[in-house]
Amino acid sequence: MFGRKKDQAASVEAPTEETIKPVGKNAPTPKRSVQQAQNQRPLVPTDRKLARAAEREQRLEAQNRMRLANETGDERFMAIRDRGPQKRFARDFVDRRFMVGEYLMFAVFAFLIVSLSLSKFPQVTVYITFALWILVVLVALEAFIASRGLKKGLIARFGSVERGVIWYGVMRGMQFRKLRLPKPQVRRGDDPR
C-alpha cells in the first residue's frame, strides 16, 4: 500500500561499474593516445591576427607599467636589474652627487667636432687630445672615489654588498642625469632614502 510499485523499481537502474568512474589514485590509467590528445595545443593560433593583437596589447601594457615605474620609483614593475634595496640606495647615492662623468659624452662629442674642424692645426689638436685624456683620468678617479664611498655606505646600511651593485652605481654616475632610468628620486645634496 505505502511501498514502491514494482514498475517504478524496474525503471530505476542500479549504477554499473562502467558508469562510475573513480577519481584519484583508484582511477584507471588513461591510454597514451588519450593523454597526448589532451596535452596537444596548436603551435600556431588559429586566428593569427587576433593573437598578434593580443600579444601587442600585453607588450604595450607591460612597457607602460615599466615606464611609469621608472618615473615614480615603483620597484614592482621595474626591470629586474633595477630592483632591490641596495640598487635603490646606489641610485640615490649617485643621484645626490654632482659627477664630472655625466658630461664625458658631451666632451667627447665636442672633441670630435673641434678636432675635425681644426685638423689643419696639429698643435691645437694635440692640446685638445691632452685635455680629453685629463678629463678621462679625472672621470676614472671620480668613479674610484664614488665606488669606495658607495661601498662604505652599503656596508654601513646593509652589512654586505650584493654582487654588481658597485658597478651599477658607477655606470649610473656616468650617465647624464636627465637621461637616467629609473629617474632620480632625490635632489642633489639630499641623503639617500
Short mmCIF file of N, CA, C and O in Angstrom, two decimals, residues 21-92:
data_model
loop_
_atom_site.label_atom_id
_atom_site.label_comp_id
_atom_site.label_asym_id
_atom_site.label_seq_id
_atom_site.Cartn_x
_atom_site.Cartn_y
_atom_site.Cartn_z
N LYS A 21 33.02 6.32 -12.58
CA LYS A 21 34.44 6.47 -12.88
C LYS A 21 35.13 6.96 -11.64
O LYS A 21 34.87 8.08 -11.17
N PRO A 22 35.99 6.17 -11.07
CA PRO A 22 36.67 6.61 -9.85
C PRO A 22 37.63 7.76 -10.15
O PRO A 22 38.16 7.88 -11.24
N VAL A 23 37.80 8.60 -9.16
CA VAL A 23 38.68 9.75 -9.29
C VAL A 23 39.83 9.58 -8.31
O VAL A 23 39.65 9.10 -7.21
N GLY A 24 41.01 9.99 -8.72
CA GLY A 24 42.16 9.91 -7.82
C GLY A 24 43.02 8.72 -8.15
O GLY A 24 43.15 8.31 -9.31
N LYS A 25 43.60 8.14 -7.13
CA LYS A 25 44.54 7.05 -7.34
C LYS A 25 43.87 5.77 -7.81
O LYS A 25 44.50 4.91 -8.39
N ASN A 26 42.58 5.63 -7.53
CA ASN A 26 41.89 4.41 -7.92
C ASN A 26 41.41 4.44 -9.36
O ASN A 26 40.82 3.50 -9.84
N ALA A 27 41.67 5.56 -10.06
CA ALA A 27 41.22 5.68 -11.44
C ALA A 27 42.13 4.88 -12.35
O ALA A 27 43.33 4.77 -12.11
N PRO A 28 41.57 4.31 -13.39
CA PRO A 28 42.42 3.59 -14.34
C PRO A 28 43.30 4.55 -15.12
O PRO A 28 42.92 5.68 -15.40
N THR A 29 44.48 4.12 -15.45
CA THR A 29 45.41 4.95 -16.21
C THR A 29 44.90 5.09 -17.63
O THR A 29 44.62 4.09 -18.29
N PRO A 30 44.77 6.34 -18.09
CA PRO A 30 44.30 6.51 -19.46
C PRO A 30 45.36 6.07 -20.46
O PRO A 30 46.55 6.04 -20.16
N LYS A 31 44.90 5.72 -21.65
CA LYS A 31 45.84 5.29 -22.68
C LYS A 31 46.73 6.45 -23.09
O LYS A 31 46.39 7.62 -22.94
N ARG A 32 47.88 6.14 -23.61
CA ARG A 32 48.84 7.16 -24.02
C ARG A 32 48.24 8.08 -25.09
O ARG A 32 48.43 9.28 -25.06
N SER A 33 47.51 7.51 -26.01
CA SER A 33 46.92 8.34 -27.07
C SER A 33 45.93 9.34 -26.50
O SER A 33 45.85 10.48 -26.97
N VAL A 34 45.20 8.95 -25.46
CA VAL A 34 44.25 9.87 -24.82
C VAL A 34 45.00 10.99 -24.10
O VAL A 34 44.64 12.16 -24.20
N GLN A 35 46.08 10.64 -23.39
CA GLN A 35 46.88 11.65 -22.69
C GLN A 35 47.51 12.64 -23.67
O GLN A 35 47.51 13.84 -23.44
N GLN A 36 48.05 12.13 -24.75
CA GLN A 36 48.68 13.01 -25.73
C GLN A 36 47.65 13.92 -26.40
O GLN A 36 47.93 15.08 -26.68
N ALA A 37 46.46 13.39 -26.63
CA ALA A 37 45.41 14.20 -27.25
C ALA A 37 44.98 15.33 -26.30
O ALA A 37 44.68 16.44 -26.75
N GLN A 38 44.97 15.06 -24.98
CA GLN A 38 44.61 16.09 -24.02
C GLN A 38 45.66 17.20 -23.94
O GLN A 38 45.35 18.35 -23.71
N ASN A 39 46.92 16.85 -24.11
CA ASN A 39 48.02 17.81 -23.97
C ASN A 39 48.33 18.56 -25.25
O ASN A 39 49.15 19.47 -25.24
N GLN A 40 47.72 18.19 -26.35
CA GLN A 40 48.04 18.85 -27.61
C GLN A 40 47.41 20.23 -27.68
O GLN A 40 46.25 20.43 -27.36
N ARG A 41 48.25 21.18 -28.07
CA ARG A 41 47.80 22.54 -28.31
C ARG A 41 48.38 22.96 -29.65
O ARG A 41 49.49 22.56 -30.00
N PRO A 42 47.70 23.77 -30.36
CA PRO A 42 48.23 24.16 -31.67
C PRO A 42 49.49 25.02 -31.52
O PRO A 42 49.58 25.86 -30.63
N LEU A 43 50.48 24.76 -32.37
CA LEU A 43 51.70 25.55 -32.35
C LEU A 43 51.44 26.96 -32.83
O LEU A 43 52.04 27.92 -32.34
N VAL A 44 50.56 27.11 -33.76
CA VAL A 44 50.21 28.41 -34.30
C VAL A 44 48.74 28.63 -34.01
O VAL A 44 47.91 27.75 -34.26
N PRO A 45 48.38 29.78 -33.44
CA PRO A 45 46.96 30.02 -33.16
C PRO A 45 46.13 30.03 -34.43
O PRO A 45 46.64 30.36 -35.52
N THR A 46 44.88 29.69 -34.28
CA THR A 46 44.02 29.62 -35.45
C THR A 46 43.75 31.01 -36.04
O THR A 46 43.70 31.17 -37.24
N ASP A 47 43.61 32.02 -35.17
CA ASP A 47 43.39 33.39 -35.65
C ASP A 47 44.65 34.19 -35.35
O ASP A 47 44.83 34.72 -34.26
N ARG A 48 45.54 34.26 -36.31
CA ARG A 48 46.84 34.90 -36.10
C ARG A 48 46.72 36.39 -35.85
O ARG A 48 47.45 36.94 -35.03
N LYS A 49 45.83 37.05 -36.54
CA LYS A 49 45.68 38.49 -36.35
C LYS A 49 45.23 38.81 -34.93
O LYS A 49 45.74 39.73 -34.30
N LEU A 50 44.29 38.04 -34.43
CA LEU A 50 43.79 38.26 -33.09
C LEU A 50 44.88 37.97 -32.06
O LEU A 50 45.05 38.72 -31.09
N ALA A 51 45.63 36.89 -32.26
CA ALA A 51 46.71 36.54 -31.34
C ALA A 51 47.80 37.60 -31.36
O ALA A 51 48.34 37.98 -30.31
N ARG A 52 48.14 38.11 -32.53
CA ARG A 52 49.17 39.15 -32.64
C ARG A 52 48.71 40.44 -31.97
O ARG A 52 49.48 41.11 -31.28
N ALA A 53 47.43 40.78 -32.13
CA ALA A 53 46.90 41.98 -31.50
C ALA A 53 46.89 41.85 -29.98
O ALA A 53 47.25 42.79 -29.26
N ALA A 54 46.53 40.67 -29.48
CA ALA A 54 46.52 40.45 -28.03
C ALA A 54 47.95 40.51 -27.47
O ALA A 54 48.18 41.10 -26.40
N GLU A 55 48.89 39.93 -28.18
CA GLU A 55 50.29 39.96 -27.74
C GLU A 55 50.82 41.39 -27.74
O GLU A 55 51.53 41.80 -26.81
N ARG A 56 50.46 42.16 -28.75
CA ARG A 56 50.89 43.56 -28.83
C ARG A 56 50.31 44.36 -27.68
O ARG A 56 51.00 45.18 -27.06
N GLU A 57 49.04 44.14 -27.35
CA GLU A 57 48.41 44.83 -26.23
C GLU A 57 49.12 44.51 -24.91
O GLU A 57 49.37 45.40 -24.11
N GLN A 58 49.44 43.24 -24.69
CA GLN A 58 50.14 42.84 -23.47
C GLN A 58 51.52 43.50 -23.40
O GLN A 58 51.93 43.97 -22.34
N ARG A 59 52.22 43.54 -24.52
CA ARG A 59 53.56 44.13 -24.56
C ARG A 59 53.48 45.63 -24.27
O ARG A 59 54.28 46.16 -23.50
N LEU A 60 52.51 46.32 -24.88
CA LEU A 60 52.36 47.76 -24.65
C LEU A 60 51.98 48.06 -23.20
O LEU A 60 52.48 49.02 -22.61
N GLU A 61 51.13 47.23 -22.64
CA GLU A 61 50.74 47.42 -21.25
C GLU A 61 51.93 47.23 -20.31
O GLU A 61 52.14 48.02 -19.38
N ALA A 62 52.75 46.22 -20.57
CA ALA A 62 53.94 45.99 -19.75
C ALA A 62 54.94 47.13 -19.91
O ALA A 62 55.56 47.57 -18.93
N GLN A 63 55.10 47.64 -21.12
CA GLN A 63 56.02 48.77 -21.34
C GLN A 63 55.52 50.02 -20.63
O GLN A 63 56.32 50.77 -20.04
N ASN A 64 54.22 50.26 -20.66
CA ASN A 64 53.67 51.42 -19.96
C ASN A 64 53.84 51.32 -18.46
O ASN A 64 54.15 52.31 -17.78
N ARG A 65 53.63 50.10 -17.92
CA ARG A 65 53.85 49.90 -16.48
C ARG A 65 55.31 50.15 -16.12
O ARG A 65 55.60 50.78 -15.10
N MET A 66 56.24 49.66 -16.96
CA MET A 66 57.66 49.84 -16.68
C MET A 66 58.06 51.31 -16.80
O MET A 66 58.83 51.81 -15.98
N ARG A 67 57.52 52.01 -17.78
CA ARG A 67 57.84 53.42 -17.95
C ARG A 67 57.34 54.23 -16.74
O ARG A 67 58.07 55.06 -16.20
N LEU A 68 56.14 53.94 -16.30
CA LEU A 68 55.59 54.63 -15.14
C LEU A 68 56.39 54.30 -13.88
O LEU A 68 56.65 55.18 -13.05
N ALA A 69 56.80 53.05 -13.75
CA ALA A 69 57.61 52.65 -12.59
C ALA A 69 58.97 53.34 -12.62
O ALA A 69 59.49 53.73 -11.57
N ASN A 70 59.56 53.51 -13.79
CA ASN A 70 60.85 54.20 -13.89
C ASN A 70 60.72 55.68 -13.53
O ASN A 70 61.68 56.28 -13.05
N GLU A 71 59.58 56.26 -13.76
CA GLU A 71 59.38 57.66 -13.42
C GLU A 71 59.05 57.86 -11.95
O GLU A 71 59.48 58.84 -11.35
N THR A 72 58.30 56.94 -11.36
CA THR A 72 57.86 57.11 -9.99
C THR A 72 58.72 56.38 -8.97
O THR A 72 58.63 56.66 -7.78
N GLY A 73 59.53 55.41 -9.40
CA GLY A 73 60.37 54.67 -8.46
C GLY A 73 59.69 53.44 -7.88
O GLY A 73 60.16 52.88 -6.90
N ASP A 74 58.57 53.01 -8.47
CA ASP A 74 57.86 51.82 -8.00
C ASP A 74 58.62 50.59 -8.47
O ASP A 74 58.67 50.29 -9.66
N GLU A 75 59.20 49.85 -7.53
CA GLU A 75 60.08 48.74 -7.90
C GLU A 75 59.34 47.50 -8.37
O GLU A 75 59.96 46.60 -8.93
N ARG A 76 58.05 47.40 -8.16
CA ARG A 76 57.32 46.20 -8.57
C ARG A 76 57.37 45.99 -10.07
O ARG A 76 57.40 44.85 -10.53
N PHE A 77 57.34 47.07 -10.85
CA PHE A 77 57.28 46.94 -12.30
C PHE A 77 58.57 47.37 -12.99
O PHE A 77 58.61 47.48 -14.20
N MET A 78 59.62 47.63 -12.22
CA MET A 78 60.91 47.99 -12.83
C MET A 78 61.55 46.76 -13.44
O MET A 78 61.16 45.63 -13.15
N ALA A 79 62.56 47.00 -14.25
CA ALA A 79 63.33 45.89 -14.80
C ALA A 79 64.04 45.18 -13.64
O ALA A 79 64.34 45.79 -12.61
N ILE A 80 64.32 43.92 -13.81
CA ILE A 80 64.92 43.12 -12.73
C ILE A 80 66.28 43.69 -12.33
O ILE A 80 66.64 43.68 -11.16
N ARG A 81 67.01 44.26 -13.28
CA ARG A 81 68.34 44.79 -12.96
C ARG A 81 68.27 46.00 -12.05
O ARG A 81 69.27 46.38 -11.44
N ASP A 82 67.10 46.66 -11.91
CA ASP A 82 66.97 47.85 -11.09
C ASP A 82 66.28 47.60 -9.76
O ASP A 82 66.07 48.54 -9.00
N ARG A 83 65.93 46.38 -9.45
CA ARG A 83 65.17 46.09 -8.24
C ARG A 83 66.09 45.82 -7.06
O ARG A 83 67.20 45.37 -7.22
N GLY A 84 65.56 46.06 -5.88
CA GLY A 84 66.25 45.72 -4.65
C GLY A 84 66.65 46.95 -3.84
O GLY A 84 66.88 48.03 -4.40
N PRO A 85 66.74 46.79 -2.53
CA PRO A 85 67.07 47.93 -1.67
C PRO A 85 68.50 48.44 -1.89
O PRO A 85 68.74 49.65 -1.80
N GLN A 86 69.45 47.56 -2.19
CA GLN A 86 70.81 48.03 -2.41
C GLN A 86 70.93 48.81 -3.72
O GLN A 86 71.65 49.80 -3.78
N LYS A 87 70.22 48.37 -4.74
CA LYS A 87 70.25 49.12 -6.00
C LYS A 87 69.59 50.49 -5.83
O LYS A 87 70.05 51.48 -6.38
N ARG A 88 68.51 50.54 -5.04
CA ARG A 88 67.86 51.83 -4.79
C ARG A 88 68.81 52.76 -4.03
O ARG A 88 68.92 53.94 -4.35
N PHE A 89 69.53 52.21 -3.04
CA PHE A 89 70.50 53.02 -2.31
C PHE A 89 71.60 53.50 -3.24
O PHE A 89 72.02 54.67 -3.16
N ALA A 90 72.08 52.63 -4.13
CA ALA A 90 73.14 53.02 -5.07
C ALA A 90 72.64 54.13 -5.99
O ALA A 90 73.38 55.09 -6.26
N ARG A 91 71.40 54.03 -6.48
CA ARG A 91 70.84 55.08 -7.34
C ARG A 91 70.78 56.41 -6.60
O ARG A 91 71.21 57.44 -7.11
N ASP A 92 70.27 56.36 -5.38
CA ASP A 92 70.15 57.60 -4.60
C ASP A 92 71.51 58.17 -4.24
O ASP A 92 71.69 59.38 -4.21
#
